[in-house]
Amino acid sequence: MLKFRTFILREDALPSYGRMSGAEFLKVNSQTGEPRIDVLRNVMKGGIEIPTINGIMIKVLNSPENQKAVDRLEKSETNRETLKTNTGEVVSSEIGKSRIFGGAGVGGGRTGDTKKAESLQCLYCAAMTATGKVEPFEYYNQERLQRASKKALLDGATFESMMELDPSWHYSGYWTAKTLINKGYINNTMTFHRGDKVMKSIYTAKDTAVKNSGLAKFTDDKWNPGDIWAVKSGYTPSRDLPTESIQELNDALVKHLNEKKLIGISLKKLTSETGIKCEILNVESDTEVHSFNSASLMATFARMGSNFWRNQSGTIVFHGSSGMTVRTSTNLAAPIVELKLKTARGGSGGWNEITNSFKNRLNLSIPNNDTLKRESKDLNTKGDKSRFAMKYYNLAKKVHSSLDKNQFMEGLVSSSYPKVHSKLAAIIVTAALVDNKRNGKADLVITDLVNYAGSKSDISSAYLKVYQ
């Protein structure tokens, strides 16, 4: 097996990427929330190199012809355009979905696919608990990892696809398993599960307990966000987990976690061996309390200053310097709030959770997503002539009192329909929080949303989290 450093440097290991089709350009960067079409424009303006699907670096020229072609892509007039580059011409669908667009490579050692990364973690846990002591990273070669696969029970990821993952995922898997072993959470009596029938039986027990408790259904990860599960030999979740009520099930999960029989493990990609945190959450039923600090609808740049329509999201700061964003994950989808951690996203809450919290805490009804889409379409079409224009301008001024009216109104029509839709949601949420900061009700909303997004609500169960 080649060492990973050799793998990176070999010419025949040149990374490849998914295609940036017309539909992909209409989505947002999943890491920043910025529309990908705007990313392309900035790449052109800055003369930044980007890879093609074959990993060849090119610069897309910022020519008038290219600018018009990008405009056509944004308006969905075409699915692909021919663009001039520093090396000739390229079809837009030959541009690779690289990190600058919020993507990653595929094959050739560069992919961040969640299923494969989580499955790889099971493999490292199995291999490293089998050796009796933690060996150096290089010890766990393909042969040793494959031998351990009988204790890593997975659904859908092949051994070959896991081996193709970017080396950074292998290091993350190694560091995570090393931390879990050194802290005594996993050992060689366990098997490790991702998406298989054992893991599914755990969430089936949750569904039964929820039904028996007379509660409405909620998603698996809001009950327990374990990406993988460590299960002691001889333990059978379908037999050993009580389902008479959600409280009884949650109490049993705490007990079984402490006994090292059943442990749900939430994973975040580790980028170094230092600063790793490993903690058990939701052992106590009390939820965390958070306070609202501030909100912003502006994107600020050194050369441009602040610009309201530069992005399509809103930013919320709570409890010191922690943060979350309000945005849509894809064009015209129901908006979400998403926590931000150092190296990964930290969980999210949907528009339903936001709506319920606003109703319960603020006695405020907010539009559903269908209404948001209708209003944003009207605003995008009519601009300051829309009957909704002053309503949203006045709400935005609650967040930014010096917001220029002309800039706001012009942006309604110069921005894309999906961007206006996402921005309206951000305006609604941030304005309500600012409006209710002094009376303390904004703190209650933030507490609801952070605990839900972080799976710390009172119906959530105990799990182990490894992160930086």
PDB file of C-alpha atoms in Angstrom, residues 20-22 25-26 36-38 40-41 44 60-85 89-93 95:
ATOM      1  CA  MET A  20     -20.933  21.753 -12.141  1.00  0.00           C
ATOM      2  CA  SER A  21     -24.085  21.367 -14.211  1.00  0.00           C
ATOM      3  CA  GLY A  22     -26.520  24.195 -14.722  1.00  0.00           C
ATOM      4  CA  PHE A  25     -24.613  26.404 -10.317  1.00  0.00           C
ATOM      5  CA  LEU A  26     -28.077  27.397  -9.032  1.00  0.00           C
ATOM      6  CA  ARG A  36     -22.408  29.155  -6.459  1.00  0.00           C
ATOM      7  CA  ILE A  37     -23.116  31.394  -9.442  1.00  0.00           C
ATOM      8  CA  ASP A  38     -21.745  34.314  -7.409  1.00  0.00           C
ATOM      9  CA  LEU A  40     -18.044  31.753 -10.220  1.00  0.00           C
ATOM     10  CA  ARG A  41     -18.301  35.494 -10.811  1.00  0.00           C
ATOM     11  CA  MET A  44     -13.538  35.278 -12.712  1.00  0.00           C
ATOM     12  CA  VAL A  60     -12.061  31.524 -16.360  1.00  0.00           C
ATOM     13  CA  LEU A  61     -11.596  34.956 -17.933  1.00  0.00           C
ATOM     14  CA  ASN A  62     -13.666  37.898 -16.720  1.00  0.00           C
ATOM     15  CA  SER A  63     -14.610  38.901 -20.264  1.00  0.00           C
ATOM     16  CA  PRO A  64     -17.933  40.490 -21.307  1.00  0.00           C
ATOM     17  CA  GLU A  65     -18.803  37.305 -23.219  1.00  0.00           C
ATOM     18  CA  ASN A  66     -18.210  35.151 -20.152  1.00  0.00           C
ATOM     19  CA  GLN A  67     -20.183  37.519 -17.937  1.00  0.00           C
ATOM     20  CA  LYS A  68     -23.181  37.254 -20.270  1.00  0.00           C
ATOM     21  CA  ALA A  69     -22.827  33.464 -20.334  1.00  0.00           C
ATOM     22  CA  VAL A  70     -22.894  33.332 -16.535  1.00  0.00           C
ATOM     23  CA  ASP A  71     -25.999  35.531 -16.524  1.00  0.00           C
ATOM     24  CA  ARG A  72     -27.693  33.030 -18.837  1.00  0.00           C
ATOM     25  CA  LEU A  73     -26.773  30.169 -16.497  1.00  0.00           C
ATOM     26  CA  GLU A  74     -28.235  32.052 -13.530  1.00  0.00           C
ATOM     27  CA  LYS A  75     -31.497  32.659 -15.375  1.00  0.00           C
ATOM     28  CA  SER A  76     -31.637  28.971 -16.406  1.00  0.00           C
ATOM     29  CA  GLU A  77     -31.742  29.982 -20.065  1.00  0.00           C
ATOM     30  CA  THR A  78     -29.213  27.225 -20.766  1.00  0.00           C
ATOM     31  CA  ASN A  79     -27.842  24.195 -18.909  1.00  0.00           C
ATOM     32  CA  ARG A  80     -24.272  24.860 -19.948  1.00  0.00           C
ATOM     33  CA  GLU A  81     -22.194  27.572 -21.601  1.00  0.00           C
ATOM     34  CA  THR A  82     -18.845  27.696 -23.364  1.00  0.00           C
ATOM     35  CA  LEU A  83     -16.444  29.872 -21.370  1.00  0.00           C
ATOM     36  CA  LYS A  84     -13.098  31.325 -22.373  1.00  0.00           C
ATOM     37  CA  THR A  85     -10.154  30.440 -20.125  1.00  0.00           C
ATOM     38  CA  GLU A  89     -12.315  27.196 -23.952  1.00  0.00           C
ATOM     39  CA  VAL A  90     -14.203  25.036 -21.474  1.00  0.00           C
ATOM     40  CA  VAL A  91     -17.839  24.000 -21.250  1.00  0.00           C
ATOM     41  CA  SER A  92     -19.281  25.109 -17.900  1.00  0.00           C
ATOM     42  CA  SER A  93     -20.348  21.555 -17.082  1.00  0.00           C
ATOM     43  CA  ILE A  95     -15.869  22.776 -14.304  1.00  0.00           C
TER      44      ILE A  95
END
